[in-house]
Amino acid sequence: MTEHAATEGPRTPGSHQLVLVTGPSGAGRSTAINALEDLGYEVIDNLPLSLVPRLVEGAPVGPIALGLDIRNRDFNATSLIELIDRLTRNPDTALDVVYVDCSTDELVHRYNQTRRRHPLGEAPEEAIASEIDLLAPVRVRADVLIDTTAMSPHDLKAEIGRWFGRASAAPMSVQIQSFSYKRGAPRGVDMIFDCRFLSNPHWVPGLREKDGRDADVVAHISADPRFEEFFRRVSDLVLFLLPAQLDEGKAHLTIGFGCTGGQHRSVALAEMLGNLLAQRGWPVSKRHRELERRVVERHPTQAG
């Protein structure tokens, strides 16, 4: 359930667009903060309340989201309400206060599941009740109230996107990497495709010292009778999955192509897929791990 105190959607941005996110521990405040970061907000979590006015007066270059909760060393409801009043009176600041709420029973259930210690240090039931009482005056002042009792993290991210997504916000970014299986697959890759079955330019004397960005190398790999169907199937799969991953709330997706040396086949496939996705409007970056390593080994000063 979501409520808004005044209008449907955040207020019209002023010179400084600022979102304050608070709510009881365990309700999903961190998830909301992460969702705002994915939307292009500069995120600062648990900044002392006394420093917030100084931050706003420092003429930020873009929208800012601040996470505020009882872990702040100078946090109390009265000080936060005074801060909200001060920022609201500032004509150069477009302020939205987001309160991420949750039922007491569900909060107790979440703490019992995770076995995490509540910031107030008491037994979960007592600590949750104390925190809710402490935050009650702030809850009343919220512009956007999101009840996460029946929400999954994905639901909460989608709700934050509905309120604060900007038309100019970039869609999910895609990074495509090439690598050598000899040095192991890179960490953090979401999908990996093995290219080692394709014809290897390494065994062609005129191509051995070139890499997968060279037209002759690409022509050699493309001549493999298995190449066309392989690339078509990979492209179709990726183009099918990208919108689904975006709907799931992912902000970044990494795709890897591996071959024996990480110089020819994986580089060529990474370049081809990257160019195809860029033509379809996806923000794409490409990285060739082994080629970068070669540059560092040959020219360590320049690479640094």
JSON list of N, CA and C in Angstrom, two decimals, residues 89-118:
[
{"chain": "A", "resi": 89, "resn": "ARG", "atom": "N", "xyz": [11.10, 25.06, 3.83]},
{"chain": "A", "resi": 89, "resn": "ARG", "atom": "CA", "xyz": [11.06, 26.52, 3.66]},
{"chain": "A", "resi": 89, "resn": "ARG", "atom": "C", "xyz": [12.07, 27.03, 2.64]},
{"chain": "A", "resi": 90, "resn": "ASN", "atom": "N", "xyz": [13.00, 26.17, 2.25]},
{"chain": "A", "resi": 90, "resn": "ASN", "atom": "CA", "xyz": [14.02, 26.58, 1.29]},
{"chain": "A", "resi": 90, "resn": "ASN", "atom": "C", "xyz": [13.44, 26.52, -0.12]},
{"chain": "A", "resi": 91, "resn": "PRO", "atom": "N", "xyz": [13.27, 27.65, -0.81]},
{"chain": "A", "resi": 91, "resn": "PRO", "atom": "CA", "xyz": [12.64, 27.64, -2.14]},
{"chain": "A", "resi": 91, "resn": "PRO", "atom": "C", "xyz": [13.48, 26.93, -3.19]},
{"chain": "A", "resi": 92, "resn": "ASP", "atom": "N", "xyz": [14.77, 26.73, -2.91]},
{"chain": "A", "resi": 92, "resn": "ASP", "atom": "CA", "xyz": [15.65, 26.08, -3.89]},
{"chain": "A", "resi": 92, "resn": "ASP", "atom": "C", "xyz": [15.69, 24.57, -3.73]},
{"chain": "A", "resi": 93, "resn": "THR", "atom": "N", "xyz": [14.96, 24.04, -2.78]},
{"chain": "A", "resi": 93, "resn": "THR", "atom": "CA", "xyz": [14.99, 22.59, -2.51]},
{"chain": "A", "resi": 93, "resn": "THR", "atom": "C", "xyz": [13.62, 21.97, -2.75]},
{"chain": "A", "resi": 94, "resn": "ALA", "atom": "N", "xyz": [13.58, 20.96, -3.60]},
{"chain": "A", "resi": 94, "resn": "ALA", "atom": "CA", "xyz": [12.36, 20.16, -3.80]},
{"chain": "A", "resi": 94, "resn": "ALA", "atom": "C", "xyz": [12.50, 18.92, -2.94]},
{"chain": "A", "resi": 95, "resn": "LEU", "atom": "N", "xyz": [11.80, 18.90, -1.83]},
{"chain": "A", "resi": 95, "resn": "LEU", "atom": "CA", "xyz": [11.96, 17.85, -0.82]},
{"chain": "A", "resi": 95, "resn": "LEU", "atom": "C", "xyz": [10.80, 16.87, -0.86]},
{"chain": "A", "resi": 96, "resn": "ASP", "atom": "N", "xyz": [11.13, 15.59, -0.79]},
{"chain": "A", "resi": 96, "resn": "ASP", "atom": "CA", "xyz": [10.15, 14.53, -0.58]},
{"chain": "A", "resi": 96, "resn": "ASP", "atom": "C", "xyz": [10.63, 13.65, 0.56]},
{"chain": "A", "resi": 97, "resn": "VAL", "atom": "N", "xyz": [9.76, 13.41, 1.52]},
{"chain": "A", "resi": 97, "resn": "VAL", "atom": "CA", "xyz": [10.07, 12.54, 2.65]},
{"chain": "A", "resi": 97, "resn": "VAL", "atom": "C", "xyz": [9.36, 11.21, 2.41]},
{"chain": "A", "resi": 98, "resn": "VAL", "atom": "N", "xyz": [10.13, 10.15, 2.32]},
{"chain": "A", "resi": 98, "resn": "VAL", "atom": "CA", "xyz": [9.58, 8.81, 2.09]},
{"chain": "A", "resi": 98, "resn": "VAL", "atom": "C", "xyz": [9.67, 8.03, 3.40]},
{"chain": "A", "resi": 99, "resn": "TYR", "atom": "N", "xyz": [8.54, 7.50, 3.83]},
{"chain": "A", "resi": 99, "resn": "TYR", "atom": "CA", "xyz": [8.50, 6.68, 5.03]},
{"chain": "A", "resi": 99, "resn": "TYR", "atom": "C", "xyz": [8.18, 5.25, 4.60]},
{"chain": "A", "resi": 100, "resn": "VAL", "atom": "N", "xyz": [9.16, 4.34, 4.79]},
{"chain": "A", "resi": 100, "resn": "VAL", "atom": "CA", "xyz": [8.98, 2.94, 4.43]},
{"chain": "A", "resi": 100, "resn": "VAL", "atom": "C", "xyz": [8.46, 2.22, 5.67]},
{"chain": "A", "resi": 101, "resn": "ASP", "atom": "N", "xyz": [7.20, 1.83, 5.62]},
{"chain": "A", "resi": 101, "resn": "ASP", "atom": "CA", "xyz": [6.51, 1.31, 6.79]},
{"chain": "A", "resi": 101, "resn": "ASP", "atom": "C", "xyz": [6.31, -0.20, 6.67]},
{"chain": "A", "resi": 102, "resn": "CYS", "atom": "N", "xyz": [5.92, -0.81, 7.79]},
{"chain": "A", "resi": 102, "resn": "CYS", "atom": "CA", "xyz": [5.64, -2.24, 7.80]},
{"chain": "A", "resi": 102, "resn": "CYS", "atom": "C", "xyz": [4.89, -2.57, 9.09]},
{"chain": "A", "resi": 103, "resn": "SER", "atom": "N", "xyz": [4.04, -3.58, 9.06]},
{"chain": "A", "resi": 103, "resn": "SER", "atom": "CA", "xyz": [3.29, -3.96, 10.25]},
{"chain": "A", "resi": 103, "resn": "SER", "atom": "C", "xyz": [4.23, -4.54, 11.31]},
{"chain": "A", "resi": 104, "resn": "THR", "atom": "N", "xyz": [3.86, -4.39, 12.56]},
{"chain": "A", "resi": 104, "resn": "THR", "atom": "CA", "xyz": [4.69, -4.89, 13.66]},
{"chain": "A", "resi": 104, "resn": "THR", "atom": "C", "xyz": [4.88, -6.40, 13.56]},
{"chain": "A", "resi": 105, "resn": "ASP", "atom": "N", "xyz": [3.81, -7.13, 13.29]},
{"chain": "A", "resi": 105, "resn": "ASP", "atom": "CA", "xyz": [3.92, -8.59, 13.21]},
{"chain": "A", "resi": 105, "resn": "ASP", "atom": "C", "xyz": [4.91, -9.02, 12.12]},
{"chain": "A", "resi": 106, "resn": "GLU", "atom": "N", "xyz": [4.86, -8.34, 10.97]},
{"chain": "A", "resi": 106, "resn": "GLU", "atom": "CA", "xyz": [5.77, -8.70, 9.88]},
{"chain": "A", "resi": 106, "resn": "GLU", "atom": "C", "xyz": [7.21, -8.34, 10.23]},
{"chain": "A", "resi": 107, "resn": "LEU", "atom": "N", "xyz": [7.42, -7.21, 10.91]},
{"chain": "A", "resi": 107, "resn": "LEU", "atom": "CA", "xyz": [8.78, -6.85, 11.33]},
{"chain": "A", "resi": 107, "resn": "LEU", "atom": "C", "xyz": [9.34, -7.88, 12.31]},
{"chain": "A", "resi": 108, "resn": "VAL", "atom": "N", "xyz": [8.52, -8.30, 13.24]},
{"chain": "A", "resi": 108, "resn": "VAL", "atom": "CA", "xyz": [8.96, -9.34, 14.18]},
{"chain": "A", "resi": 108, "resn": "VAL", "atom": "C", "xyz": [9.31, -10.62, 13.42]},
{"chain": "A", "resi": 109, "resn": "HIS", "atom": "N", "xyz": [8.47, -10.98, 12.45]},
{"chain": "A", "resi": 109, "resn": "HIS", "atom": "CA", "xyz": [8.73, -12.17, 11.65]},
{"chain": "A", "resi": 109, "resn": "HIS", "atom": "C", "xyz": [10.05, -12.06, 10.90]},
{"chain": "A", "resi": 110, "resn": "ARG", "atom": "N", "xyz": [10.31, -10.89, 10.32]},
{"chain": "A", "resi": 110, "resn": "ARG", "atom": "CA", "xyz": [11.56, -10.71, 9.56]},
{"chain": "A", "resi": 110, "resn": "ARG", "atom": "C", "xyz": [12.77, -10.80, 10.46]},
{"chain": "A", "resi": 111, "resn": "TYR", "atom": "N", "xyz": [12.69, -10.22, 11.65]},
{"chain": "A", "resi": 111, "resn": "TYR", "atom": "CA", "xyz": [13.84, -10.30, 12.57]},
{"chain": "A", "resi": 111, "resn": "TYR", "atom": "C", "xyz": [14.04, -11.73, 13.07]},
{"chain": "A", "resi": 112, "resn": "ASN", "atom": "N", "xyz": [12.98, -12.44, 13.29]},
{"chain": "A", "resi": 112, "resn": "ASN", "atom": "CA", "xyz": [13.12, -13.83, 13.72]},
{"chain": "A", "resi": 112, "resn": "ASN", "atom": "C", "xyz": [13.73, -14.69, 12.62]},
{"chain": "A", "resi": 113, "resn": "GLN", "atom": "N", "xyz": [13.43, -14.36, 11.36]},
{"chain": "A", "resi": 113, "resn": "GLN", "atom": "CA", "xyz": [13.98, -15.11, 10.25]},
{"chain": "A", "resi": 113, "resn": "GLN", "atom": "C", "xyz": [15.47, -14.85, 10.07]},
{"chain": "A", "resi": 114, "resn": "THR", "atom": "N", "xyz": [15.85, -13.57, 10.12]},
{"chain": "A", "resi": 114, "resn": "THR", "atom": "CA", "xyz": [17.25, -13.21, 9.87]},
{"chain": "A", "resi": 114, "resn": "THR", "atom": "C", "xyz": [18.12, -13.33, 11.12]},
{"chain": "A", "resi": 115, "resn": "ARG", "atom": "N", "xyz": [17.49, -13.34, 12.29]},
{"chain": "A", "resi": 115, "resn": "ARG", "atom": "CA", "xyz": [18.21, -13.40, 13.57]},
{"chain": "A", "resi": 115, "resn": "ARG", "atom": "C", "xyz": [19.19, -12.23, 13.74]},
{"chain": "A", "resi": 116, "resn": "ARG", "atom": "N", "xyz": [18.88, -11.13, 13.09]},
{"chain": "A", "resi": 116, "resn": "ARG", "atom": "CA", "xyz": [19.73, -9.94, 13.24]},
{"chain": "A", "resi": 116, "resn": "ARG", "atom": "C", "xyz": [19.37, -9.20, 14.52]},
{"chain": "A", "resi": 117, "resn": "ARG", "atom": "N", "xyz": [20.35, -8.51, 15.05]},
{"chain": "A", "resi": 117, "resn": "ARG", "atom": "CA", "xyz": [20.14, -7.73, 16.26]},
{"chain": "A", "resi": 117, "resn": "ARG", "atom": "C", "xyz": [19.52, -6.38, 15.90]},
{"chain": "A", "resi": 118, "resn": "HIS", "atom": "N", "xyz": [18.48, -5.99, 16.62]},
{"chain": "A", "resi": 118, "resn": "HIS", "atom": "CA", "xyz": [17.84, -4.70, 16.36]},
{"chain": "A", "resi": 118, "resn": "HIS", "atom": "C", "xyz": [18.75, -3.58, 16.82]}
]
